[in-house]
Short mmCIF file of C-alpha atoms in Angstrom, two decimals:
data_model
loop_
_atom_site.label_atom_id
_atom_site.label_comp_id
_atom_site.label_asym_id
_atom_site.label_seq_id
_atom_site.Cartn_x
_atom_site.Cartn_y
_atom_site.Cartn_z
CA GLN A 1 0.00 0.00 0.00
CA TYR A 2 2.61 2.55 1.02
CA VAL A 3 5.60 3.53 -1.09
CA CYS A 4 9.07 3.69 0.49
CA PHE A 5 11.60 6.20 -0.82
CA HIS A 6 15.35 6.16 -0.52
CA PRO A 7 16.36 9.24 1.53
CA GLU A 8 18.63 10.51 -1.23
CA ARG A 9 15.65 10.63 -3.61
CA ALA A 10 13.20 12.22 -1.20
CA GLU A 11 13.17 15.51 -3.11
CA ILE A 12 11.98 13.93 -6.39
CA ASP A 13 8.50 15.04 -7.45
CA VAL A 14 6.67 11.72 -7.51
CA SER A 15 3.07 12.92 -7.37
CA THR A 16 2.27 12.66 -11.12
CA GLU A 17 3.72 9.18 -11.59
CA TYR A 18 2.23 8.01 -8.30
CA GLU A 19 -1.28 9.21 -9.10
CA SER A 20 -1.10 7.71 -12.58
CA ARG A 21 -0.06 4.32 -11.23
CA LYS A 22 -2.90 4.34 -8.69
CA ARG A 23 -5.47 5.18 -11.35
CA GLU A 24 -4.18 2.39 -13.55
CA LYS A 25 -4.41 -0.04 -10.66
CA GLY A 26 -8.16 0.50 -10.61
CA ILE A 27 -9.03 -0.83 -7.17
CA THR A 28 -12.79 -1.38 -7.14
CA PRO A 29 -14.67 -2.45 -4.02
CA GLN A 30 -17.29 -5.19 -4.20
CA PRO A 31 -20.95 -4.30 -3.51
CA LYS A 32 -21.27 -3.46 0.19
CA ASN A 33 -23.67 -6.14 1.36
CA ARG A 34 -21.60 -8.23 3.74
CA GLY A 35 -21.89 -6.19 6.94
CA LYS A 36 -20.12 -3.47 8.90
CA ILE A 37 -16.57 -3.64 10.28
CA ALA A 38 -14.95 -1.15 12.67
CA VAL A 39 -11.23 -0.43 12.46
CA VAL A 40 -9.67 1.38 15.42
CA GLY A 41 -6.60 3.34 14.34
CA SER A 42 -5.68 4.83 10.96
CA GLY A 43 -2.02 3.86 10.74
CA PRO A 44 -0.66 1.44 8.13
CA ALA A 45 -2.17 -1.69 9.74
CA GLY A 46 -5.63 -0.15 10.12
CA LEU A 47 -5.79 1.44 6.68
CA THR A 48 -4.49 -1.70 4.99
CA ALA A 49 -7.11 -3.84 6.74
CA ALA A 50 -9.81 -1.34 5.76
CA CYS A 51 -8.79 -1.50 2.10
CA GLU A 52 -8.77 -5.29 2.07
CA LEU A 53 -12.15 -5.54 3.81
CA VAL A 54 -13.90 -3.04 1.57
CA LYS A 55 -12.65 -4.93 -1.48
CA MET A 56 -14.32 -8.02 -0.01
CA GLY A 57 -17.62 -6.17 0.15
CA TYR A 58 -17.75 -5.02 3.78
CA GLN A 59 -18.75 -1.55 4.94
CA VAL A 60 -15.73 -0.24 6.84
CA THR A 61 -15.47 2.67 9.25
CA VAL A 62 -12.06 3.71 10.59
CA PHE A 63 -12.06 5.44 13.98
CA GLU A 64 -9.10 7.77 14.66
CA SER A 65 -8.58 9.73 17.86
CA SER A 66 -6.43 12.39 16.18
CA SER A 67 -7.79 15.13 13.96
CA GLU A 68 -6.20 13.69 10.80
CA PRO A 69 -5.79 10.08 9.58
CA GLY A 70 -2.44 8.42 9.07
CA GLY A 71 -1.34 7.44 12.55
CA MET A 72 2.41 7.42 13.13
CA LEU A 73 3.00 7.87 9.40
CA ARG A 74 1.55 11.36 9.67
CA GLU A 75 2.52 12.22 13.21
CA CYS A 76 6.06 10.92 13.60
CA MET A 77 7.59 9.75 10.33
CA PRO A 78 9.92 12.47 8.98
CA SER A 79 8.95 13.93 5.63
CA TYR A 80 12.33 13.03 4.14
CA ARG A 81 11.30 9.37 4.57
CA LEU A 82 7.65 9.71 3.61
CA PRO A 83 6.80 12.89 1.68
CA ARG A 84 3.50 14.34 2.89
CA LYS A 85 2.07 14.47 -0.65
CA VAL A 86 2.47 10.70 -0.96
CA LEU A 87 0.66 10.10 2.33
CA GLU A 88 -2.15 12.49 1.36
CA SER A 89 -2.48 10.80 -2.02
CA GLU A 90 -2.75 7.38 -0.38
CA ILE A 91 -5.41 8.53 2.07
CA GLU A 92 -7.36 10.19 -0.76
CA LEU A 93 -7.36 6.87 -2.62
CA ILE A 94 -8.70 5.16 0.50
CA LYS A 95 -11.51 7.69 0.77
CA ARG A 96 -12.43 7.04 -2.86
CA LEU A 97 -13.06 3.42 -1.87
CA ASN A 98 -15.93 4.75 0.27
CA ILE A 99 -14.16 3.87 3.49
CA LYS A 100 -15.50 6.12 6.23
CA ILE A 101 -12.83 7.74 8.40
CA ARG A 102 -14.14 9.29 11.61
CA THR A 103 -11.45 11.46 13.16
CA GLY A 104 -11.50 12.91 16.65
CA VAL A 105 -13.22 9.80 18.00
CA THR A 106 -11.55 7.80 20.78
CA VAL A 107 -12.84 4.26 21.13
CA GLY A 108 -13.06 3.44 24.81
CA LYS A 109 -13.93 7.04 25.65
CA ASP A 110 -16.35 8.39 23.04
CA LEU A 111 -17.49 4.91 21.98
CA THR A 112 -17.28 1.55 23.74
CA MET A 113 -17.13 -1.93 22.25
CA GLU A 114 -20.75 -2.35 23.32
CA ASP A 115 -21.64 0.85 21.42
CA LEU A 116 -20.04 -0.55 18.28
CA SER A 117 -21.98 -3.78 18.67
CA ARG A 118 -25.25 -1.87 19.10
CA GLU A 119 -24.45 0.13 15.96
CA GLY A 120 -24.28 -3.12 14.02
CA TYR A 121 -20.56 -3.69 13.59
CA LYS A 122 -19.90 -7.39 13.16
CA ALA A 123 -16.22 -7.26 14.09
CA VAL A 124 -13.57 -4.83 15.32
CA PHE A 125 -9.93 -4.61 14.32
CA ILE A 126 -7.67 -2.79 16.82
CA ALA A 127 -4.64 -1.20 15.16
CA THR A 128 -3.67 1.62 17.49
CA GLY A 129 0.10 1.10 17.23
CA ALA A 130 2.67 2.00 19.86
CA PRO A 131 2.31 5.78 20.25
CA LYS A 132 3.82 6.24 23.73
CA SER A 133 7.50 6.74 24.56
CA ARG A 134 9.07 4.59 27.26
CA LYS A 135 10.38 6.57 30.21
CA LEU A 136 14.05 6.81 31.10
CA ARG A 137 14.34 6.56 34.87
CA ILE A 138 17.33 8.74 35.59
CA GLU A 139 17.79 12.11 37.24
CA GLY A 140 17.21 15.19 35.11
CA THR A 141 14.55 14.09 32.63
CA GLU A 142 12.32 16.90 33.88
CA LEU A 143 14.78 19.61 32.79
CA ARG A 144 13.89 21.99 29.95
CA GLY A 145 15.61 20.82 26.82
CA THR A 146 14.82 17.16 27.48
CA ILE A 147 12.15 15.77 25.17
CA ASP A 148 10.75 12.36 24.20
CA ALA A 149 11.60 11.41 20.62
CA LEU A 150 8.00 10.82 19.57
CA GLU A 151 6.91 14.16 20.98
CA PHE A 152 9.84 15.81 19.20
CA LEU A 153 8.93 14.23 15.85
CA ARG A 154 5.22 15.01 16.31
CA ARG A 155 5.91 18.67 16.99
CA ILE A 156 8.10 18.94 13.91
CA ASN A 157 5.47 17.28 11.71
CA LEU A 158 2.83 19.63 13.11
CA GLY A 159 4.97 22.58 12.07
CA ASP A 160 5.89 23.70 15.59
CA ARG A 161 9.09 25.61 16.08
CA VAL A 162 11.42 23.59 18.31
CA GLU A 163 14.55 25.28 19.62
CA ILE A 164 17.28 22.66 19.99
CA GLY A 165 20.53 24.64 20.07
CA GLY A 166 23.78 23.54 18.48
CA ARG A 167 24.54 20.34 20.43
CA VAL A 168 21.98 17.54 20.56
CA GLY A 169 22.25 14.19 22.30
CA VAL A 170 19.93 11.30 21.42
CA ILE A 171 19.69 8.46 23.91
CA GLY A 172 18.76 5.15 22.25
CA GLY A 173 19.68 2.93 19.33
CA GLY A 174 16.48 2.20 17.40
CA ASN A 175 15.00 3.56 14.20
CA VAL A 176 13.20 6.33 16.09
CA ALA A 177 16.55 7.45 17.53
CA MET A 178 17.94 7.64 13.99
CA ASP A 179 14.90 9.63 12.81
CA ALA A 180 15.25 12.05 15.71
CA ALA A 181 18.97 12.52 15.14
CA ARG A 182 18.63 13.16 11.42
CA THR A 183 15.71 15.51 12.01
CA ALA A 184 17.81 17.47 14.52
CA LEU A 185 20.47 17.95 11.84
CA ARG A 186 17.83 19.26 9.46
CA LEU A 187 16.75 21.76 12.11
CA GLY A 188 20.26 23.20 12.11
CA ALA A 189 22.04 21.41 14.96
CA LYS A 190 25.81 21.65 14.54
CA GLU A 191 26.56 18.39 16.33
CA VAL A 192 24.26 15.43 16.95
CA SER A 193 25.43 12.42 18.97
CA ILE A 194 23.60 9.14 19.59
CA LEU A 195 24.40 7.51 22.93
CA TYR A 196 23.85 3.73 22.98
CA ARG A 197 24.71 1.35 25.79
CA ARG A 198 25.53 -1.71 23.68
CA SER A 199 27.68 -2.32 20.59
CA ARG A 200 26.73 -1.73 16.97
CA ASP A 201 25.84 -5.42 16.55
CA GLU A 202 23.12 -5.08 19.20
CA MET A 203 21.58 -1.88 17.85
CA PRO A 204 17.88 -2.47 17.07
CA ALA A 205 17.90 0.12 14.27
CA ASN A 206 18.06 -1.17 10.72
CA PRO A 207 21.71 -1.17 9.54
CA TRP A 208 20.90 1.04 6.57
CA GLU A 209 19.26 3.59 8.88
CA VAL A 210 22.45 3.70 10.95
CA LYS A 211 24.56 4.07 7.81
CA GLU A 212 22.39 6.92 6.50
CA ALA A 213 22.56 8.72 9.84
CA GLU A 214 26.36 8.48 9.93
CA SER A 215 26.66 9.59 6.31
CA GLU A 216 24.75 12.75 7.21
CA GLY A 217 27.08 13.52 10.10
CA VAL A 218 25.44 11.92 13.13
CA LYS A 219 28.03 10.70 15.63
CA ILE A 220 27.36 7.38 17.35
CA SER A 221 28.89 6.73 20.76
CA LEU A 222 28.69 3.04 21.63
CA LEU A 223 28.95 1.25 24.98
CA VAL A 224 27.94 4.33 26.96
CA SER A 225 24.97 4.62 29.31
CA PRO A 226 23.56 7.88 30.72
CA ARG A 227 23.55 8.09 34.51
CA LYS A 228 22.02 11.52 34.89
CA ILE A 229 21.09 14.59 32.88
CA LEU A 230 22.74 17.68 34.27
CA GLY A 231 21.31 21.17 34.20
CA LYS A 232 21.59 24.76 35.35
CA ASP A 233 18.67 27.05 36.17
CA GLY A 234 16.27 24.31 35.14
CA ARG A 235 17.83 23.85 31.69
CA VAL A 236 19.84 20.94 30.24
CA THR A 237 23.58 21.48 30.09
CA ALA A 238 25.13 18.01 29.84
CA VAL A 239 24.75 14.25 30.24
CA GLU A 240 26.87 12.21 32.63
CA CYS A 241 27.59 8.76 31.18
CA ILE A 242 29.46 5.66 32.21
CA ARG A 243 31.30 3.24 29.97
CA MET A 244 29.80 -0.23 29.48
CA GLN A 245 31.10 -3.67 28.63
CA LEU A 246 29.05 -6.59 27.34
CA GLY A 247 28.38 -9.69 29.39
CA GLU A 248 26.23 -12.76 28.79
CA PRO A 249 23.04 -12.55 26.67
CA ASP A 250 19.88 -11.40 28.46
CA GLU A 251 16.24 -12.38 27.84
CA THR A 252 16.24 -10.48 24.53
CA GLY A 253 19.17 -12.52 23.21
CA ARG A 254 21.47 -9.50 23.22
CA ARG A 255 24.54 -9.34 25.42
CA ARG A 256 23.85 -7.61 28.71
CA PRO A 257 25.60 -4.23 29.25
CA ILE A 258 27.63 -3.99 32.47
CA SER A 259 28.93 -0.75 33.96
CA VAL A 260 32.67 -0.16 34.14
CA GLU A 261 33.13 1.50 37.51
CA GLY A 262 35.24 4.65 37.55
CA SER A 263 34.68 5.36 33.83
CA GLU A 264 32.23 8.25 34.21
CA SER A 265 32.43 11.16 31.77
CA THR A 266 30.37 14.24 30.97
CA THR A 267 29.34 15.57 27.55
CA GLU A 268 27.74 18.98 27.06
CA PHE A 269 24.41 19.22 25.22
CA ASP A 270 21.79 21.90 24.61
CA THR A 271 19.02 19.35 24.00
CA VAL A 272 18.61 15.71 24.99
CA ILE A 273 16.15 13.53 23.04
CA LEU A 274 14.99 10.33 24.72
CA ALA A 275 14.46 7.47 22.28
CA ILE A 276 14.63 4.32 24.37
CA GLY A 277 11.57 2.63 22.91
CA GLU A 278 7.84 2.89 22.27
CA THR A 279 4.88 1.12 23.80
CA PRO A 280 1.13 0.82 23.06
CA ASP A 281 -1.51 2.81 24.93
CA LEU A 282 -4.01 0.18 26.09
CA SER A 283 -5.99 2.36 28.47
CA PHE A 284 -9.05 2.25 26.18
CA LEU A 285 -9.43 -1.54 26.20
CA PRO A 286 -12.29 -3.28 28.00
CA GLU A 287 -11.17 -5.65 30.73
CA GLU A 288 -12.20 -8.67 28.65
CA VAL A 289 -9.23 -8.09 26.31
CA GLU A 290 -6.14 -9.80 27.70
CA VAL A 291 -2.78 -8.07 27.54
CA SER A 292 0.78 -9.33 27.96
CA SER A 293 3.42 -8.39 30.53
CA ASP A 294 5.04 -6.34 27.74
CA ASN A 295 1.93 -4.14 27.50
CA THR A 296 0.78 -5.55 24.15
CA ILE A 297 -2.52 -7.19 23.23
CA LEU A 298 -2.55 -10.98 23.34
CA VAL A 299 -4.00 -12.55 20.20
CA ASP A 300 -4.34 -15.97 18.65
CA PRO A 301 -1.17 -16.20 16.52
CA VAL A 302 -3.12 -17.71 13.62
CA THR A 303 -6.44 -15.85 13.63
CA MET A 304 -5.28 -12.59 15.29
CA GLU A 305 -8.43 -12.65 17.43
CA THR A 306 -8.20 -11.33 20.98
CA SER A 307 -9.75 -12.91 24.06
CA LEU A 308 -12.92 -10.96 23.22
CA LEU A 309 -14.88 -12.77 20.53
CA GLY A 310 -15.14 -10.78 17.31
CA VAL A 311 -12.39 -8.35 18.30
CA PHE A 312 -9.07 -8.67 16.44
CA ALA A 313 -5.78 -6.81 16.77
CA GLY A 314 -2.56 -6.43 14.81
CA GLY A 315 0.46 -4.27 14.11
CA ASP A 316 2.57 -2.61 16.79
CA VAL A 317 -0.22 -2.90 19.38
CA VAL A 318 0.41 -6.67 19.28
CA SER A 319 4.05 -7.02 18.21
CA GLY A 320 5.50 -3.94 19.84
CA PRO A 321 7.37 -1.38 17.70
CA ALA A 322 8.07 -2.79 14.23
CA THR A 323 8.30 -1.58 10.63
CA VAL A 324 5.62 -0.11 8.39
CA ILE A 325 5.87 -3.16 6.14
CA GLU A 326 5.19 -5.49 9.06
CA ALA A 327 2.15 -3.40 10.00
CA ILE A 328 0.85 -3.63 6.44
CA VAL A 329 1.27 -7.40 6.46
CA ALA A 330 -0.62 -7.57 9.77
CA GLY A 331 -3.46 -5.52 8.31
CA LYS A 332 -3.79 -7.85 5.33
CA ARG A 333 -3.72 -10.96 7.54
CA ALA A 334 -6.30 -9.50 9.90
CA ALA A 335 -8.70 -8.62 7.09
CA HIS A 336 -8.73 -12.14 5.72
CA SER A 337 -8.99 -13.59 9.22
CA ILE A 338 -11.99 -11.38 9.98
CA ASP A 339 -13.60 -12.47 6.71
CA ARG A 340 -13.13 -16.16 7.59
CA HIS A 341 -14.47 -15.53 11.09
CA LEU A 342 -17.62 -13.79 9.88
CA LYS A 343 -18.41 -16.50 7.39
CA GLY A 344 -18.80 -18.80 10.37
CA VAL A 345 -20.70 -16.44 12.69
CA ARG A 346 -24.50 -16.46 12.47
CA SER A 347 -25.43 -13.74 14.91
CA GLY A 348 -23.42 -10.98 13.32
CA LYS A 349 -22.86 -9.38 16.72
CA ILE A 350 -19.83 -8.87 18.93
CA GLU A 351 -20.29 -11.21 21.89
CA VAL A 352 -18.57 -9.15 24.56
CA SER A 353 -19.10 -11.73 27.29
CA VAL A 354 -17.70 -14.74 25.44
CA LYS A 355 -14.04 -15.71 25.51
CA HIS A 356 -12.27 -18.33 23.46
CA GLU A 357 -9.07 -20.33 23.79
CA ARG A 358 -6.15 -19.08 21.76
CA GLY A 359 -4.42 -21.72 19.66
#
């Protein structure tokens, strides 16, 4: 569904060719006589599922809590990776398929699962992603000049002016850390450094993302862990770090970082961006939906159905932070799973009191 662009080609005007290709593709939905489906979340997993379902003949409504559809693609993905005109063109195509997109509606607050059932929705697909930043539990995160990476990227995409100064430190080693670092350079930072507590081999970021960041001038300091963020008059001035060495693998399969006592050092920064991971926001879920210890929704690995009959989930809200492509795949799988489920359901209602055993 979504087109990926190499960063070096991000400035190419692709709108004409892109629109032409979409028109030639000629996606035509089947007659809408197979029932109503609700999709919660308008990111890549939700929009992909909606497209697949409407092609099967279902009436699909996408519920989005933000004022504009697109999820993390709109809110946090830098424009050099996904030009806004491409995203807008994709969403326009989706609207032409007669998929309803209701923005500014939070399921769990404005509408409950019971409300959706009463409105005649036969199934629900939850695709709310992982929109919350994990917290770094060290001293100094409350100082001015310290900002979560997702908040930083959101503000930039919204057009806010963010003062970052000349020296920026990014704590973390994932793709979001790379996005934040490269965005900081584009805002005019003179020096951007990524601080990561393991080695390059353990970095969760895609290798090509790391390579692109370094080619643009981002410095990567490995085997360092922040101990505290230092400040003066309530404002960030530096980060105190300690050197690390790698021990035996931990539960993630990566070698565990161990502090090297007496190796503390201090690096001056004007802004510190925290990018240590993302997590779903599951506060809207009814208690019938089971969640894991990792704060993700538990689903049947084959059907993608949750512990609440007729309610399915996929994408980052199930897997944790992953790629756009993986979210798209999850959306396609969920759509076909929902279709198979509904072919075997007579009542056509969400049975909120019935649980099933996951395979």
